[in-house]
JSON list of C-alpha atoms in Angstrom, two decimals:
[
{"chain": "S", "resi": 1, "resn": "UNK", "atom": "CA", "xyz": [-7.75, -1.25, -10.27]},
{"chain": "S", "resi": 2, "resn": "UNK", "atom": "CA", "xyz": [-6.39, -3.70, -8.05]},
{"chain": "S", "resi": 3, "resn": "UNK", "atom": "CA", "xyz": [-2.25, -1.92, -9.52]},
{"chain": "S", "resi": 4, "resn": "UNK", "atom": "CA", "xyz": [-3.32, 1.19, -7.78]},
{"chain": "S", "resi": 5, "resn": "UNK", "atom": "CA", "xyz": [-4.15, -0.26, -4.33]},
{"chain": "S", "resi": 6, "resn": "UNK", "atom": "CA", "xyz": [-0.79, -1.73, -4.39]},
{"chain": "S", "resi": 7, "resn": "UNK", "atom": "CA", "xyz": [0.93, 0.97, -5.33]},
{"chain": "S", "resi": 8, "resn": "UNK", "atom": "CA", "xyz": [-0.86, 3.30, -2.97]},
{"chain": "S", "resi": 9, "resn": "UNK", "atom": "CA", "xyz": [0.46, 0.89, -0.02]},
{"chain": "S", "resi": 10, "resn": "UNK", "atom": "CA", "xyz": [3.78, 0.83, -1.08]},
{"chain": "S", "resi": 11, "resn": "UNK", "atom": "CA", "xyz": [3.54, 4.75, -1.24]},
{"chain": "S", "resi": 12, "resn": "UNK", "atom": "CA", "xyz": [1.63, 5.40, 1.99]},
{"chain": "S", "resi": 13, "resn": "UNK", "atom": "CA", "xyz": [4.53, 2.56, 3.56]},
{"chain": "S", "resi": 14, "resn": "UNK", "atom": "CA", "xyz": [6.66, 3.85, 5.98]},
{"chain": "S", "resi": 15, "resn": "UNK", "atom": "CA", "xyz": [9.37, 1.69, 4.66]},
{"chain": "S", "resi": 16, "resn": "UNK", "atom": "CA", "xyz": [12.23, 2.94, 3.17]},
{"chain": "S", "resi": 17, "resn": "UNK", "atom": "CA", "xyz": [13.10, 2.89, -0.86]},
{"chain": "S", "resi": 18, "resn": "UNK", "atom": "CA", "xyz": [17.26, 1.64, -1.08]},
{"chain": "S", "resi": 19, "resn": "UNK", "atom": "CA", "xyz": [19.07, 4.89, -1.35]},
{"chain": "S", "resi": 20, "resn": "UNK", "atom": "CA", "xyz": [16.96, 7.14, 0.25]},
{"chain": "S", "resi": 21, "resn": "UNK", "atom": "CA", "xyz": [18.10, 8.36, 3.84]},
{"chain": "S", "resi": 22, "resn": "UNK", "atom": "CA", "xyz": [16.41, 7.05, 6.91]},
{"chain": "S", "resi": 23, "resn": "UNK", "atom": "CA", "xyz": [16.89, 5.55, 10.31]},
{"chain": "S", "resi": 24, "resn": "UNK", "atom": "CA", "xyz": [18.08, 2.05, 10.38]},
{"chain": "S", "resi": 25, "resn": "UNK", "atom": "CA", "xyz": [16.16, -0.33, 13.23]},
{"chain": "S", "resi": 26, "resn": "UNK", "atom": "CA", "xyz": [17.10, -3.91, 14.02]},
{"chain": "S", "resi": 27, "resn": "UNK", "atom": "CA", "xyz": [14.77, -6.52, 15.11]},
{"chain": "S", "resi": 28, "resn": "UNK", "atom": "CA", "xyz": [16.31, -8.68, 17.41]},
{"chain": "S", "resi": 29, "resn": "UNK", "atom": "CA", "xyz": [13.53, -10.74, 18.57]},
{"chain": "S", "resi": 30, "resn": "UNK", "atom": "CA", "xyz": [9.66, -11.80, 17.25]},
{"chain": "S", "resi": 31, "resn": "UNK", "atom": "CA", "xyz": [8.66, -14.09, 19.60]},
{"chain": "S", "resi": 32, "resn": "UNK", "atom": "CA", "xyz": [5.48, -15.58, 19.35]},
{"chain": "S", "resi": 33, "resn": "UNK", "atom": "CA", "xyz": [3.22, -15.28, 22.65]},
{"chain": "S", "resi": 34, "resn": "UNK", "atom": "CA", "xyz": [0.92, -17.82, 24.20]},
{"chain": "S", "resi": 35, "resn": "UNK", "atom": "CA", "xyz": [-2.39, -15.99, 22.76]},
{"chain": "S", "resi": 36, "resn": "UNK", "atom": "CA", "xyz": [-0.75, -15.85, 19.27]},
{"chain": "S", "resi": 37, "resn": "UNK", "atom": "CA", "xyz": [0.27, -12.54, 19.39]},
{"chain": "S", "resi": 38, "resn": "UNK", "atom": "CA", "xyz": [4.04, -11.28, 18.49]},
{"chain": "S", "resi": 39, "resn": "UNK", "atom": "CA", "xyz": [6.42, -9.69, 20.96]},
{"chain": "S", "resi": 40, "resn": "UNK", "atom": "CA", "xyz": [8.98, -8.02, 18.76]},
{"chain": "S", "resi": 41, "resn": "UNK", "atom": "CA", "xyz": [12.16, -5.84, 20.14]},
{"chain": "S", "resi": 42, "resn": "UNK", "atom": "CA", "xyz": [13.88, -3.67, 18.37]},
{"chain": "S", "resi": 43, "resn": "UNK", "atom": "CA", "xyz": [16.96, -1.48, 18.41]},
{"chain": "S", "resi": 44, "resn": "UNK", "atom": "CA", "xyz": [17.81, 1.64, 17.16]},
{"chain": "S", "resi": 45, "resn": "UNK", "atom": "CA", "xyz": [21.59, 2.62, 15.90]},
{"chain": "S", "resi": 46, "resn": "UNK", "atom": "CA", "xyz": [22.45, 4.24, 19.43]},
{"chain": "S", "resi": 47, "resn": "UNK", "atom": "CA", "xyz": [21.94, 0.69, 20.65]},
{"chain": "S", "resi": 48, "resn": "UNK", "atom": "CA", "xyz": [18.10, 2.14, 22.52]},
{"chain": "S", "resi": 49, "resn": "UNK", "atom": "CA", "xyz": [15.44, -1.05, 22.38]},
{"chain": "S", "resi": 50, "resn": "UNK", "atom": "CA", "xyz": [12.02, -1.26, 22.65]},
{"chain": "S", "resi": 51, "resn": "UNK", "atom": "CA", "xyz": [9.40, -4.07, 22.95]},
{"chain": "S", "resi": 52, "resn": "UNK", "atom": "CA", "xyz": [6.06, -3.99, 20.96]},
{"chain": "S", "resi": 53, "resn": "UNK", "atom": "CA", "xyz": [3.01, -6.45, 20.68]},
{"chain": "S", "resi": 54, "resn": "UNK", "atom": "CA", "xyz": [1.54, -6.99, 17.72]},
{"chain": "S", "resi": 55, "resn": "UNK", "atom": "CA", "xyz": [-1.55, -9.03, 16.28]},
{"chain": "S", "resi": 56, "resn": "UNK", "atom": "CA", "xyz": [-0.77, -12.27, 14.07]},
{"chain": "S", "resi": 57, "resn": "UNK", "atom": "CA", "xyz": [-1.63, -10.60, 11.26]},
{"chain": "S", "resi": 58, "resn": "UNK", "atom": "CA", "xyz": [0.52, -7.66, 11.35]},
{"chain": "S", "resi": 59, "resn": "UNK", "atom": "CA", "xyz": [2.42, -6.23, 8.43]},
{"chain": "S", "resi": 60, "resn": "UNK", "atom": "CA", "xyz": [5.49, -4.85, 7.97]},
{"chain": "S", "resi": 61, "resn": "UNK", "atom": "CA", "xyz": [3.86, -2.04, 7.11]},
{"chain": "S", "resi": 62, "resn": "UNK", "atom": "CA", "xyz": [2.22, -1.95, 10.75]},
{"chain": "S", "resi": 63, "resn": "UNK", "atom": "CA", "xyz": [6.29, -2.76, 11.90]},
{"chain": "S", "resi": 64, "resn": "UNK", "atom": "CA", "xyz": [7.53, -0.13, 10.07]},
{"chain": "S", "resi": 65, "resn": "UNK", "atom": "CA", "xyz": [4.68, 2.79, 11.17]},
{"chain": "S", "resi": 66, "resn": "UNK", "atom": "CA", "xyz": [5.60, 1.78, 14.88]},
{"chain": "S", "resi": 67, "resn": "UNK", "atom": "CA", "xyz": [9.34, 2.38, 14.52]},
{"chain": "S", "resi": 68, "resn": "UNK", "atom": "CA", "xyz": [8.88, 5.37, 12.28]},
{"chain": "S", "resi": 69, "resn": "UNK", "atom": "CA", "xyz": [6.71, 6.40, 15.49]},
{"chain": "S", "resi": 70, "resn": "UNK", "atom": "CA", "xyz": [9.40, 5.75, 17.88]},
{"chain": "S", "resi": 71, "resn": "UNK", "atom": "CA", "xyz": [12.11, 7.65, 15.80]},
{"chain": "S", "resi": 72, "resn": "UNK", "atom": "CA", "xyz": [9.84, 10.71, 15.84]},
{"chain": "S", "resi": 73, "resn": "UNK", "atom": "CA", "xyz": [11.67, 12.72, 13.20]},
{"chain": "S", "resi": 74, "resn": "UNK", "atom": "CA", "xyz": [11.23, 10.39, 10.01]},
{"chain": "S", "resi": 75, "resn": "UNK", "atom": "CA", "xyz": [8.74, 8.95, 7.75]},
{"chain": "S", "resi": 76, "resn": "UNK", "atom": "CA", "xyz": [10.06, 6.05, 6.82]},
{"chain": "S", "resi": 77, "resn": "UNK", "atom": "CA", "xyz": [12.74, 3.58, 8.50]},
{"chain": "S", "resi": 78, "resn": "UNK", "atom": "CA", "xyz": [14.82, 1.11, 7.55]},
{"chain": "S", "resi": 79, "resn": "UNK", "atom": "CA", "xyz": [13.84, -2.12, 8.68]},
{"chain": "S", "resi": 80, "resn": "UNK", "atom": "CA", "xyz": [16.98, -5.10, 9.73]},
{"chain": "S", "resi": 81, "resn": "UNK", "atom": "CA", "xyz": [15.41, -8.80, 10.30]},
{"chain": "S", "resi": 82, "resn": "UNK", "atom": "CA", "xyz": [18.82, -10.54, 10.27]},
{"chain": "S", "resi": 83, "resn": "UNK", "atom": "CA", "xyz": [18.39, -13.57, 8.46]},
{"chain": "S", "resi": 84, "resn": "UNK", "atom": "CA", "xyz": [16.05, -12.15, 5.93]},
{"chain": "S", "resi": 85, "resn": "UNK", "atom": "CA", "xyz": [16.94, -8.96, 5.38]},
{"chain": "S", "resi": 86, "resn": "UNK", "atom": "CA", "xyz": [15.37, -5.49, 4.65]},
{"chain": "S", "resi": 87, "resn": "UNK", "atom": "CA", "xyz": [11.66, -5.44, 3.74]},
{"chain": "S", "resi": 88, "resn": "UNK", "atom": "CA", "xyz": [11.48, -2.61, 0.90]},
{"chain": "S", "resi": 89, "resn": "UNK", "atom": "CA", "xyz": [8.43, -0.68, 0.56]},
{"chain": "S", "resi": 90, "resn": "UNK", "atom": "CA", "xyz": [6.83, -3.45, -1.94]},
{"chain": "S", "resi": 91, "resn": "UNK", "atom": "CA", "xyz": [6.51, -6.22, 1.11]},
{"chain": "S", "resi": 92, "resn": "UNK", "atom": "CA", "xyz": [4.48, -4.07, 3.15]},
{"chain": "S", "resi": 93, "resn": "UNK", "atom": "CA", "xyz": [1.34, -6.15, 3.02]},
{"chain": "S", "resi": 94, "resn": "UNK", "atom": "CA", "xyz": [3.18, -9.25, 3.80]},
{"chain": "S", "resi": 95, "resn": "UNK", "atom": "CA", "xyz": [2.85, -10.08, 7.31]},
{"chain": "S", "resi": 96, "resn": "UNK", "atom": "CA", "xyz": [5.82, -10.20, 10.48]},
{"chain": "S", "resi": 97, "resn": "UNK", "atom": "CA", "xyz": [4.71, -13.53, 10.93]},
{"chain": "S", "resi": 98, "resn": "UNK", "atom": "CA", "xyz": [5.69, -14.55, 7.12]},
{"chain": "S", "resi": 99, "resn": "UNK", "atom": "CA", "xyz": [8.89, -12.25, 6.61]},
{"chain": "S", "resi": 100, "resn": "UNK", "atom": "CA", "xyz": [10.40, -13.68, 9.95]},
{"chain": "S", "resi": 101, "resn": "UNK", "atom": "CA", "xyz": [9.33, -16.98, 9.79]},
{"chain": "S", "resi": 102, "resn": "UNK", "atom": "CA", "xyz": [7.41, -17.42, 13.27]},
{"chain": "S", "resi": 103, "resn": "UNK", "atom": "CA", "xyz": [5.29, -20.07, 13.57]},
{"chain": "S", "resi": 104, "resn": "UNK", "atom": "CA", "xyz": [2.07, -18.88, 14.70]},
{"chain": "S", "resi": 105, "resn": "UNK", "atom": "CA", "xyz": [-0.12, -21.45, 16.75]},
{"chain": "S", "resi": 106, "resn": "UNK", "atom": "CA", "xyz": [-3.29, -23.31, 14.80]},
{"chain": "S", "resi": 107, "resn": "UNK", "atom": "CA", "xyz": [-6.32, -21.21, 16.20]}
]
């Protein structure tokens, strides 16, 4: 039971599967605000950025659905965090916080 809950998240994921085509986004910054919450700022390939909040527990799922919401024309993105990679579809329920390594503050 619990299989198909994972693999309907990775399915319903707006990140992309390695060889598929999609928009590429960087993540420059995740900076961790006073009230625990993450700034994060991201580009786009045309060099466009943007600046989202998100809750400490955000996934990269939740990452992923904002920048496939700022692209407008695609389901799923390709997600940069240089110095850790590209998050496939199958880390979507691991949180910003954990992929990027930002230290959240103890609540």
């Amino acid at each position: 039971a619990n299989g198909g809950r994972v693999i309907l998240k990775v399915a319903a994921s707006h990140l992309a599967l390695a060889g598929s085509r999609a928009p590429v986004f960087t993540v420059q910054d995740v900076v961790v605000q006073e009230s625990g919450t993450l700034q994060v700022v991201a580009h786009n390939l045309a060099g466009d950025s943007k600046t989202e909040v998100f809750s400490a527990q955000a996934t990269l799922a939740d990452l992923a659905g904002w920048l496939a919401e700022w692209h407008g024309r695609s389901r799923t993105v390709f997600v940069d965090l240089p110095g850790r990679g590209a998050p496939t579809p199958f880390d979507c329920s691991n949180t910003l916080a954990e992929w990027t390594g930002a230290v959240l503050p103890l609540r």
